[in-house]
Coordinates of C-alpha atoms in Angstrom, one line a residue:
Chain Z
X1 CA 0.0 0.3 0.1
X2 CA 2.6 2.4 1.3
X3 CA 4.6 2.0 -2.2
X4 CA 2.0 4.0 -4.3
X5 CA 2.8 7.1 -2.2
X6 CA 6.3 8.1 -3.7
X7 CA 7.4 10.9 -6.2
X8 CA 5.7 9.1 -9.0
X9 CA 2.5 10.0 -7.6
X10 CA 3.2 13.8 -6.9
X11 CA 4.4 13.7 -10.6
X12 CA 1.2 11.8 -12.0
X13 CA -0.8 14.5 -9.8
X14 CA 0.7 17.4 -11.4
X15 CA -0.2 16.0 -14.7
X16 CA -3.6 15.5 -13.9
X17 CA -3.9 18.7 -12.3
X18 CA -3.0 20.5 -15.5
X19 CA -6.7 20.7 -17.1
X20 CA -7.9 21.5 -13.7
X21 CA -5.8 24.4 -13.4
X22 CA -6.6 25.5 -17.1
X23 CA -10.4 25.4 -16.2
X24 CA -10.1 26.7 -12.8
X25 CA -8.1 30.0 -14.0
X26 CA -10.6 30.4 -16.8
X27 CA -13.2 29.9 -14.3
X28 CA -11.5 32.8 -12.0
X29 CA -11.5 35.3 -14.9
X30 CA -15.5 34.9 -15.3
X31 CA -16.3 34.8 -11.7
X32 CA -14.3 37.5 -11.2
X33 CA -16.2 39.5 -13.7
X34 CA -19.6 38.4 -12.4
X35 CA -20.4 35.8 -14.7
X36 CA -21.0 31.9 -13.5
X37 CA -19.3 29.6 -15.5
X38 CA -20.9 26.5 -14.7
X39 CA -20.6 25.5 -18.6
X40 CA -16.5 24.7 -17.8
X41 CA -17.0 21.2 -18.4
X42 CA -18.9 21.5 -21.6
X43 CA -16.5 24.0 -22.9
X44 CA -13.7 21.6 -22.1
X45 CA -15.4 18.5 -23.6
X46 CA -15.8 20.9 -26.8
X47 CA -12.2 21.7 -26.9
X48 CA -11.3 18.4 -26.5
X49 CA -13.2 17.2 -29.3
X50 CA -12.2 20.3 -31.4
X51 CA -8.8 19.6 -31.0
X52 CA -8.7 15.9 -31.4
X53 CA -10.4 16.2 -34.7
X54 CA -8.2 19.2 -36.1
X55 CA -5.1 17.6 -34.8
X56 CA -6.4 14.4 -36.9
X57 CA -7.4 16.1 -40.1
X58 CA -3.7 18.3 -40.2
X59 CA -1.7 15.7 -38.7
X60 CA -0.8 18.6 -36.6
X61 CA -1.3 18.9 -32.5
X62 CA -0.4 22.4 -32.6
X63 CA -3.5 23.3 -35.0
X64 CA -5.8 21.3 -32.7
X65 CA -4.3 23.2 -29.8
X66 CA -5.2 26.6 -31.7
X67 CA -8.7 25.0 -32.8
X68 CA -9.8 24.1 -29.1
X69 CA -8.6 27.6 -28.1
X70 CA -10.9 29.3 -30.8
X71 CA -13.8 26.6 -30.0
X72 CA -13.7 26.9 -26.5
X73 CA -13.7 30.9 -27.1
X74 CA -16.6 30.7 -29.4
X75 CA -18.8 28.2 -27.3
X76 CA -17.9 30.6 -24.0
X77 CA -19.0 33.5 -26.3
X78 CA -22.7 31.7 -26.8
X79 CA -22.8 31.5 -22.7
X80 CA -21.8 35.0 -22.9
X81 CA -24.3 36.2 -25.1
X82 CA -27.2 34.4 -23.2
X83 CA -26.0 35.5 -20.3
X84 CA -24.6 39.0 -20.3
X85 CA -26.7 40.3 -23.4
X86 CA -30.2 38.7 -22.8
X87 CA -29.5 38.2 -19.1
X88 CA -30.7 34.5 -19.1
X89 CA -30.0 32.7 -15.9
X90 CA -26.3 32.1 -16.1
X91 CA -26.4 28.6 -14.3
X92 CA -29.5 27.3 -16.8
X93 CA -27.5 28.9 -19.6
X94 CA -24.2 27.0 -18.5
X95 CA -26.0 23.7 -17.9
X96 CA -27.3 24.1 -21.7
X97 CA -23.8 24.2 -22.8
X98 CA -23.0 21.2 -20.8
X99 CA -26.1 19.4 -22.3
X100 CA -24.7 20.5 -25.7
X101 CA -21.7 19.1 -25.0
X102 CA -22.8 15.7 -24.4
X103 CA -24.8 15.9 -27.8
X104 CA -22.7 17.7 -30.5
X105 CA -19.6 15.9 -30.2
X106 CA -21.3 12.9 -30.7
X107 CA -23.2 13.7 -33.7
X108 CA -20.1 15.5 -35.5
X109 CA -18.4 12.3 -34.8
X110 CA -20.6 10.1 -36.1
X111 CA -20.6 12.2 -39.4
X112 CA -17.0 12.3 -39.7
X113 CA -15.9 8.8 -38.4
X114 CA -18.5 6.8 -38.2
X115 CA -18.3 6.9 -34.4
X116 CA -20.7 8.4 -31.6
X117 CA -17.9 7.6 -29.0
X118 CA -14.3 8.0 -30.1
X119 CA -12.1 10.0 -32.7
X120 CA -9.3 8.2 -34.4
X121 CA -6.2 8.4 -32.6
X122 CA -3.8 11.1 -33.8
X123 CA -0.1 10.5 -34.9
X124 CA 1.5 13.1 -33.4
X125 CA 0.7 14.3 -29.8
X126 CA 2.2 17.5 -28.2
X127 CA 5.6 17.5 -27.4
X128 CA 6.9 16.3 -23.9
X129 CA 9.8 18.5 -22.7
X130 CA 12.8 17.3 -20.8
X131 CA 14.2 20.0 -18.4
X132 CA 18.1 19.4 -19.4
X133 CA 19.7 19.8 -15.8
X134 CA 16.7 18.8 -13.3
X135 CA 16.2 15.7 -15.6
X136 CA 19.9 14.5 -14.3
X137 CA 19.2 14.9 -10.9
X138 CA 18.0 11.6 -9.2
X139 CA 14.7 12.5 -7.3
X140 CA 13.9 15.9 -9.1
X141 CA 14.1 13.9 -12.4
X142 CA 11.0 12.1 -11.4
X143 CA 9.2 15.1 -10.2
X144 CA 9.9 18.0 -12.8
X145 CA 11.9 15.6 -15.2
X146 CA 9.3 15.8 -18.4
X147 CA 6.2 17.0 -18.7
X148 CA 3.9 17.8 -21.8
X149 CA 4.4 21.6 -23.0
X150 CA 0.8 22.3 -21.6
X151 CA 1.6 21.1 -18.0
X152 CA 4.4 23.8 -18.3
X153 CA 2.0 26.5 -19.8
X154 CA -0.7 25.8 -17.5
X155 CA 1.4 26.4 -14.2
X156 CA 3.1 29.6 -16.1
X157 CA -0.4 30.7 -16.4
X158 CA -1.0 31.0 -12.6
X159 CA 1.4 34.0 -12.0
X160 CA 0.3 35.5 -15.3
X161 CA -3.4 35.4 -14.3
X162 CA -2.4 37.0 -10.9
X163 CA -0.4 39.5 -12.7
X164 CA -3.3 40.3 -15.2
X165 CA -6.1 40.4 -12.7
X166 CA -4.4 42.1 -9.8
X167 CA -1.4 44.4 -11.5
X168 CA -2.8 45.9 -14.8
X169 CA -5.6 48.1 -15.2
X170 CA -7.7 45.4 -17.5
X171 CA -7.5 43.5 -14.2
X172 CA -8.8 46.2 -11.9
X173 CA -11.9 46.8 -14.3
X174 CA -12.8 43.2 -14.5
X175 CA -12.7 43.0 -11.0
X176 CA -14.4 45.9 -10.8
X177 CA -17.4 44.9 -12.9
X178 CA -17.5 41.5 -10.9
X179 CA -17.8 43.8 -7.6
X180 CA -20.1 46.5 -8.5
X181 CA -21.0 46.9 -12.0
X182 CA -22.9 50.1 -11.6
X183 CA -20.1 52.0 -9.8
X184 CA -17.7 50.7 -12.8
X185 CA -20.4 51.8 -15.4
X186 CA -20.3 55.4 -13.9
X187 CA -16.6 55.3 -14.0
X188 CA -17.1 55.1 -17.6
X189 CA -16.0 51.2 -17.9
X190 CA -17.9 49.1 -20.7
X191 CA -19.4 46.3 -18.1
X192 CA -20.9 44.5 -21.0
X193 CA -17.2 44.4 -23.0
X194 CA -15.3 43.4 -19.5
X195 CA -17.7 40.7 -19.1
X196 CA -17.4 39.4 -22.4
X197 CA -13.6 39.4 -22.5
X198 CA -13.6 37.7 -19.0
X199 CA -16.0 34.7 -20.4
X200 CA -14.0 34.7 -23.6
X201 CA -10.6 34.2 -21.4
X202 CA -12.3 31.7 -19.5
X203 CA -13.3 29.7 -22.6
X204 CA -10.0 29.8 -24.3
X205 CA -8.1 28.5 -21.2
X206 CA -11.1 25.6 -20.8
X207 CA -10.6 24.8 -24.2
X208 CA -7.0 24.5 -23.5
X209 CA -7.8 22.3 -20.4
X210 CA -9.9 19.9 -22.8
X211 CA -7.3 19.8 -25.5
X212 CA -4.7 18.8 -22.9
X213 CA -7.0 15.6 -22.5
X214 CA -7.1 14.7 -26.3
X215 CA -3.8 15.7 -27.8
X216 CA -1.3 15.9 -24.9
X217 CA -2.4 13.3 -22.3
X218 CA -4.2 11.1 -24.3
X219 CA -4.4 11.0 -28.3
X220 CA -8.1 10.8 -29.2
X221 CA -11.3 12.2 -28.2
X222 CA -13.7 9.9 -26.0
X223 CA -17.0 10.3 -25.0
X224 CA -17.0 12.3 -22.1
X225 CA -13.6 12.7 -21.9
X226 CA -13.6 15.6 -19.2
X227 CA -15.2 13.0 -16.8
X228 CA -16.6 16.2 -14.8
X229 CA -12.9 17.7 -14.1
X230 CA -15.1 21.1 -15.2
X231 CA -17.0 20.9 -12.0
X232 CA -13.8 19.9 -10.1
X233 CA -12.0 22.8 -11.6
X234 CA -15.1 24.9 -10.3
X235 CA -14.5 23.5 -6.8
X236 CA -10.9 24.5 -6.9
X237 CA -12.0 27.5 -7.3
X238 CA -14.2 27.9 -4.3
X239 CA -11.3 26.1 -2.7
X240 CA -8.9 28.8 -4.0
X241 CA -11.3 31.7 -2.5
X242 CA -11.2 33.1 -6.0
X243 CA -7.7 33.8 -6.1
X244 CA -5.0 32.4 -8.7
X245 CA -2.5 31.1 -5.9
X246 CA -4.7 29.2 -3.7
X247 CA -6.9 27.9 -6.9
X248 CA -3.5 26.1 -7.9
X249 CA -3.4 24.4 -4.5
X250 CA -7.1 23.2 -4.8
X251 CA -6.3 22.1 -8.4
X252 CA -3.0 20.4 -7.4
X253 CA -5.2 18.9 -4.3
X254 CA -7.7 17.2 -6.8
X255 CA -5.0 16.5 -9.5
X256 CA -3.0 14.2 -6.5
X257 CA -6.0 12.6 -5.4
X258 CA -7.1 11.7 -9.0
X259 CA -3.4 10.2 -9.3
X260 CA -4.2 8.6 -6.1
X261 CA -7.3 6.8 -7.3
X262 CA -5.5 5.4 -10.5
X263 CA -2.6 4.1 -8.4
X264 CA -4.5 2.5 -5.6
X265 CA -6.8 0.2 -8.3
X266 CA -6.2 -3.3 -7.2
X267 CA -4.1 -2.3 -4.4
X268 CA -6.4 -2.3 -1.7
X269 CA -9.4 -4.7 -1.5
X270 CA -12.0 -2.5 -2.2
X271 CA -14.3 -2.2 -5.5
X272 CA -12.7 -0.4 -8.0
X273 CA -16.0 2.0 -8.4
X274 CA -15.6 3.0 -4.4
X275 CA -11.9 3.9 -5.7
X276 CA -12.7 6.1 -8.4
X277 CA -15.4 8.0 -6.4
X278 CA -12.2 9.1 -4.4
X279 CA -11.7 12.9 -6.2
X280 CA -15.5 13.2 -6.2
X281 CA -15.9 13.0 -2.5
X282 CA -12.9 14.9 -2.0
X283 CA -14.7 17.7 -3.9
X284 CA -17.8 17.3 -1.9
X285 CA -16.1 17.4 1.5
X286 CA -14.3 20.2 0.3
X287 CA -17.0 22.2 -0.9
X288 CA -19.0 21.5 2.2
X289 CA -16.6 22.9 4.4
X290 CA -15.3 26.2 2.5
X291 CA -18.4 27.0 0.2
X292 CA -19.6 29.5 3.3
X293 CA -16.2 30.9 3.7
X294 CA -15.4 31.9 0.3
X295 CA -15.5 35.2 -0.6
X296 CA -17.6 35.2 -3.5
X297 CA -17.6 38.7 -5.9
X298 CA -20.6 40.7 -4.8
X299 CA -22.1 41.0 -8.2
X300 CA -21.3 37.1 -9.2
X301 CA -24.1 35.7 -10.9
X302 CA -26.4 39.0 -11.2
X303 CA -27.1 40.1 -14.8
X304 CA -26.4 43.8 -15.4
X305 CA -28.8 45.8 -17.2
X306 CA -27.3 49.3 -18.5
X307 CA -29.2 52.3 -17.5
X308 CA -30.4 54.3 -20.6
Chain T
X1 CA 2.1 50.5 -31.8
X2 CA -0.4 49.2 -34.9
X3 CA 2.6 48.5 -37.2
X4 CA 3.7 45.9 -34.6
X5 CA -0.1 44.3 -35.0
X6 CA 0.3 44.4 -38.7
X7 CA 3.9 42.7 -38.4
X8 CA 2.5 40.1 -36.1
X9 CA -0.1 39.2 -38.7
X10 CA 2.4 39.3 -41.6
X11 CA 4.5 36.9 -39.6
X12 CA 1.5 34.6 -38.4
X13 CA 0.5 34.2 -42.1
X14 CA 4.3 33.6 -43.3
X15 CA 4.6 30.6 -40.5
X16 CA 1.3 29.3 -41.4
X17 CA 2.5 29.3 -45.1
X18 CA 5.6 27.9 -44.2
X19 CA 4.2 25.0 -42.3
X20 CA 1.3 24.5 -44.7
X21 CA 3.6 24.2 -47.4
X22 CA 5.5 21.8 -45.4
X23 CA 2.1 19.3 -45.4
X24 CA 1.3 20.4 -49.2
X25 CA 4.6 18.8 -50.3
X26 CA 4.3 15.8 -48.7
X27 CA 0.7 14.9 -50.5
X28 CA 2.8 15.9 -53.8
X29 CA 5.4 13.6 -53.2
X30 CA 2.7 10.5 -52.6
X31 CA 1.1 11.6 -55.8
X32 CA 4.6 11.5 -57.6
X33 CA 5.2 7.9 -55.9
X34 CA 1.6 6.9 -57.1
X35 CA 2.4 7.6 -60.5
X36 CA 5.6 5.6 -60.6
X37 CA 3.6 2.9 -59.2
X38 CA 1.1 3.2 -62.1
X39 CA 3.9 3.1 -64.3
X40 CA 5.0 -0.3 -62.7
X41 CA 1.4 -1.3 -63.2
X42 CA 1.4 -0.5 -66.9
X43 CA 4.2 -2.7 -67.6
X44 CA 3.6 -6.3 -69.4
X45 CA 5.2 -8.4 -66.5
X46 CA 4.3 -11.7 -68.9
X47 CA 7.2 -10.2 -71.5
X48 CA 9.5 -8.9 -68.9
X49 CA 13.0 -10.3 -69.1
X50 CA 13.0 -14.3 -68.4
X51 CA 16.9 -14.0 -69.1
X52 CA 17.3 -12.1 -65.8
X53 CA 15.4 -14.9 -63.8
X54 CA 18.0 -17.5 -65.0
X55 CA 20.9 -14.9 -63.7
X56 CA 19.1 -14.7 -60.5
X57 CA 18.8 -18.4 -60.1
X58 CA 22.4 -18.9 -60.8
X59 CA 23.3 -16.5 -58.1
X60 CA 24.6 -17.6 -54.9
X61 CA 22.1 -16.8 -52.3
X62 CA 24.3 -18.2 -49.6
X63 CA 27.0 -15.4 -50.3
X64 CA 24.2 -12.5 -50.3
X65 CA 24.5 -9.5 -48.2
X66 CA 22.3 -10.4 -45.3
X67 CA 21.8 -6.5 -44.2
X68 CA 19.9 -5.8 -47.4
X69 CA 17.6 -8.6 -46.6
X70 CA 17.0 -7.7 -42.8
X71 CA 16.3 -3.9 -44.1
X72 CA 13.5 -5.4 -46.5
X73 CA 12.2 -7.6 -43.8
X74 CA 12.2 -5.0 -41.3
X75 CA 10.5 -2.6 -44.0
X76 CA 7.8 -5.3 -44.7
X77 CA 7.5 -5.5 -41.0
X78 CA 6.7 -1.8 -40.7
X79 CA 10.1 -1.5 -38.8
X80 CA 11.6 1.8 -39.8
X81 CA 15.5 1.8 -40.3
X82 CA 17.7 4.4 -38.7
X83 CA 17.7 6.7 -41.3
X84 CA 13.9 6.5 -41.7
X85 CA 13.5 7.3 -38.2
X86 CA 16.0 10.1 -38.3
X87 CA 13.6 11.4 -41.1
X88 CA 10.6 11.1 -39.1
X89 CA 12.2 12.8 -36.3
X90 CA 13.2 15.7 -38.0
X91 CA 9.9 16.1 -39.4
X92 CA 8.4 15.9 -36.4
X93 CA 10.7 18.6 -35.0
X94 CA 9.8 20.8 -37.6
X95 CA 6.0 20.3 -36.9
X96 CA 6.7 21.3 -33.4
X97 CA 8.7 23.9 -33.8
X98 CA 6.2 25.5 -36.7
X99 CA 3.3 24.6 -34.4
X100 CA 5.1 26.2 -31.4
X101 CA 5.7 29.4 -33.4
X102 CA 2.1 29.6 -34.7
X103 CA 0.7 28.7 -31.3
X104 CA 2.8 31.8 -29.8
X105 CA 1.8 34.1 -32.3
X106 CA -1.7 33.3 -32.1
X107 CA -1.9 34.2 -28.5
X108 CA 0.5 37.2 -28.9
X109 CA -2.1 38.2 -31.7
X110 CA -4.7 37.6 -29.7
X111 CA -3.6 40.0 -26.9
X112 CA -2.0 42.9 -29.4
X113 CA -5.5 42.9 -31.3
X114 CA -7.5 43.2 -28.2
X115 CA -5.2 45.9 -26.9
X116 CA -4.7 48.0 -30.0
X117 CA -8.6 47.9 -31.3
X118 CA -9.7 49.1 -27.6
X119 CA -10.4 52.7 -29.2
X120 CA -10.9 51.7 -32.5
X121 CA -14.2 52.5 -34.5
X122 CA -14.5 48.7 -34.5
X123 CA -14.6 48.6 -30.8
X124 CA -16.7 51.5 -30.2
X125 CA -19.5 51.5 -32.9
X126 CA -20.2 48.2 -33.4
X127 CA -21.5 45.6 -30.6
X128 CA -19.1 43.9 -28.4
X129 CA -20.4 40.7 -29.3
X130 CA -19.0 41.0 -32.8
X131 CA -15.6 42.2 -31.3
X132 CA -15.0 39.4 -29.3
X133 CA -15.7 36.8 -32.1
X134 CA -13.4 39.1 -34.3
X135 CA -10.5 38.8 -31.7
X136 CA -10.9 34.9 -31.9
X137 CA -10.2 35.1 -35.6
X138 CA -7.9 38.0 -35.2
X139 CA -6.1 38.0 -38.6
X140 CA -9.1 38.7 -40.1
X141 CA -10.0 41.4 -37.5
X142 CA -7.0 43.1 -38.8
X143 CA -8.0 43.0 -42.3
X144 CA -11.2 44.4 -41.5
X145 CA -9.5 47.1 -39.7
X146 CA -7.5 47.9 -42.5
X147 CA -10.5 48.2 -44.9
X148 CA -12.7 50.1 -42.5
X149 CA -9.7 52.4 -41.2
X150 CA -8.0 52.2 -38.2
X151 CA -8.5 56.0 -37.0
X152 CA -10.5 56.8 -33.5

């Protein structure tokens, strides 16, 4: 039992937390601007599907990555139009995107490849990068030795997001429309535009998170590839109290829990189904303990209507 | 500053062109191979040199170089030789370098376009929904901005 608790577990956790980090950072931008983005899971599925199809058709995973970003951005934009322009209930709009993500990829995959559940394997996945000096140091090589390029990108996005949100005028405007949109509008900020930007960025990042699953961690799209990771990312965001650093901690916790459930299967005499529940149970425990304590942006989920 | 954005757009298209030419040439090479195959299929094999067959049968097969035979076997079994592997690796490297460049330029273009066009007509006179859509396909947006005029 104890032999599974090694550095490989942490390395695997880092790898599995990558889609969570990307999606959670996406959610962070959206929620900070006052738009609840429960559609993260659906956007991840669309990103994974779009990425896999484009990477397969062009034989180039990078085109898949760019395609996933574009598709993620556009799907999030649908959520944005519904919830910002038409002031639809943001949870309902997000749920509709999640439901679309169950059906649309299946229909398109069936039309393209005669299969509703999988796309063909891509020949080339995103490159795995070895850090030259670290990969020759005994223990660090296991921990930080070689990861997909998207893993490094995801971890780099944490300080970048922090910088954008807290150190730029764009971040200040974005947070202000999430806290008090009326005051922001009085100060001359275009609330709609800032919210659209936030939702668009969240879609791009969630799309990248999905693409990681299909063209970096795996080599094809399979039905429901995200397996609820978008919702876990939301939990990590609440765990992180809507700040990038703590959100990263939440994602690492869930990623390592996911790695643990994979490694523990067959090691302890418990049915696999119960072991697979570990990350989801952890999500519920964390949410039950922290949901009241998290400082939610004041205008989160409240539609803004411009005064005429 | 807008010049920088125009340069980014040009670089984006150049890299795209460079990469696309890579996988346009490949199908062309495959076409050439197909033509060669066809010319072989056109050959009347019944009339093809029976004399050569005799020389082949007269050869001492035990003395034949085994390396060539093993390479042919490998090829038949789908195992790549060292030279083929190097070629594949070089091609993969090319794809990754061009791909990374494209990805980086796309991300940079998204940020630059959003920043540069924030006070332009396209951002102030049209609905924000359109602006966000255009940011997603920013090379198109640059063209539209150039056509519409870039003045405030």
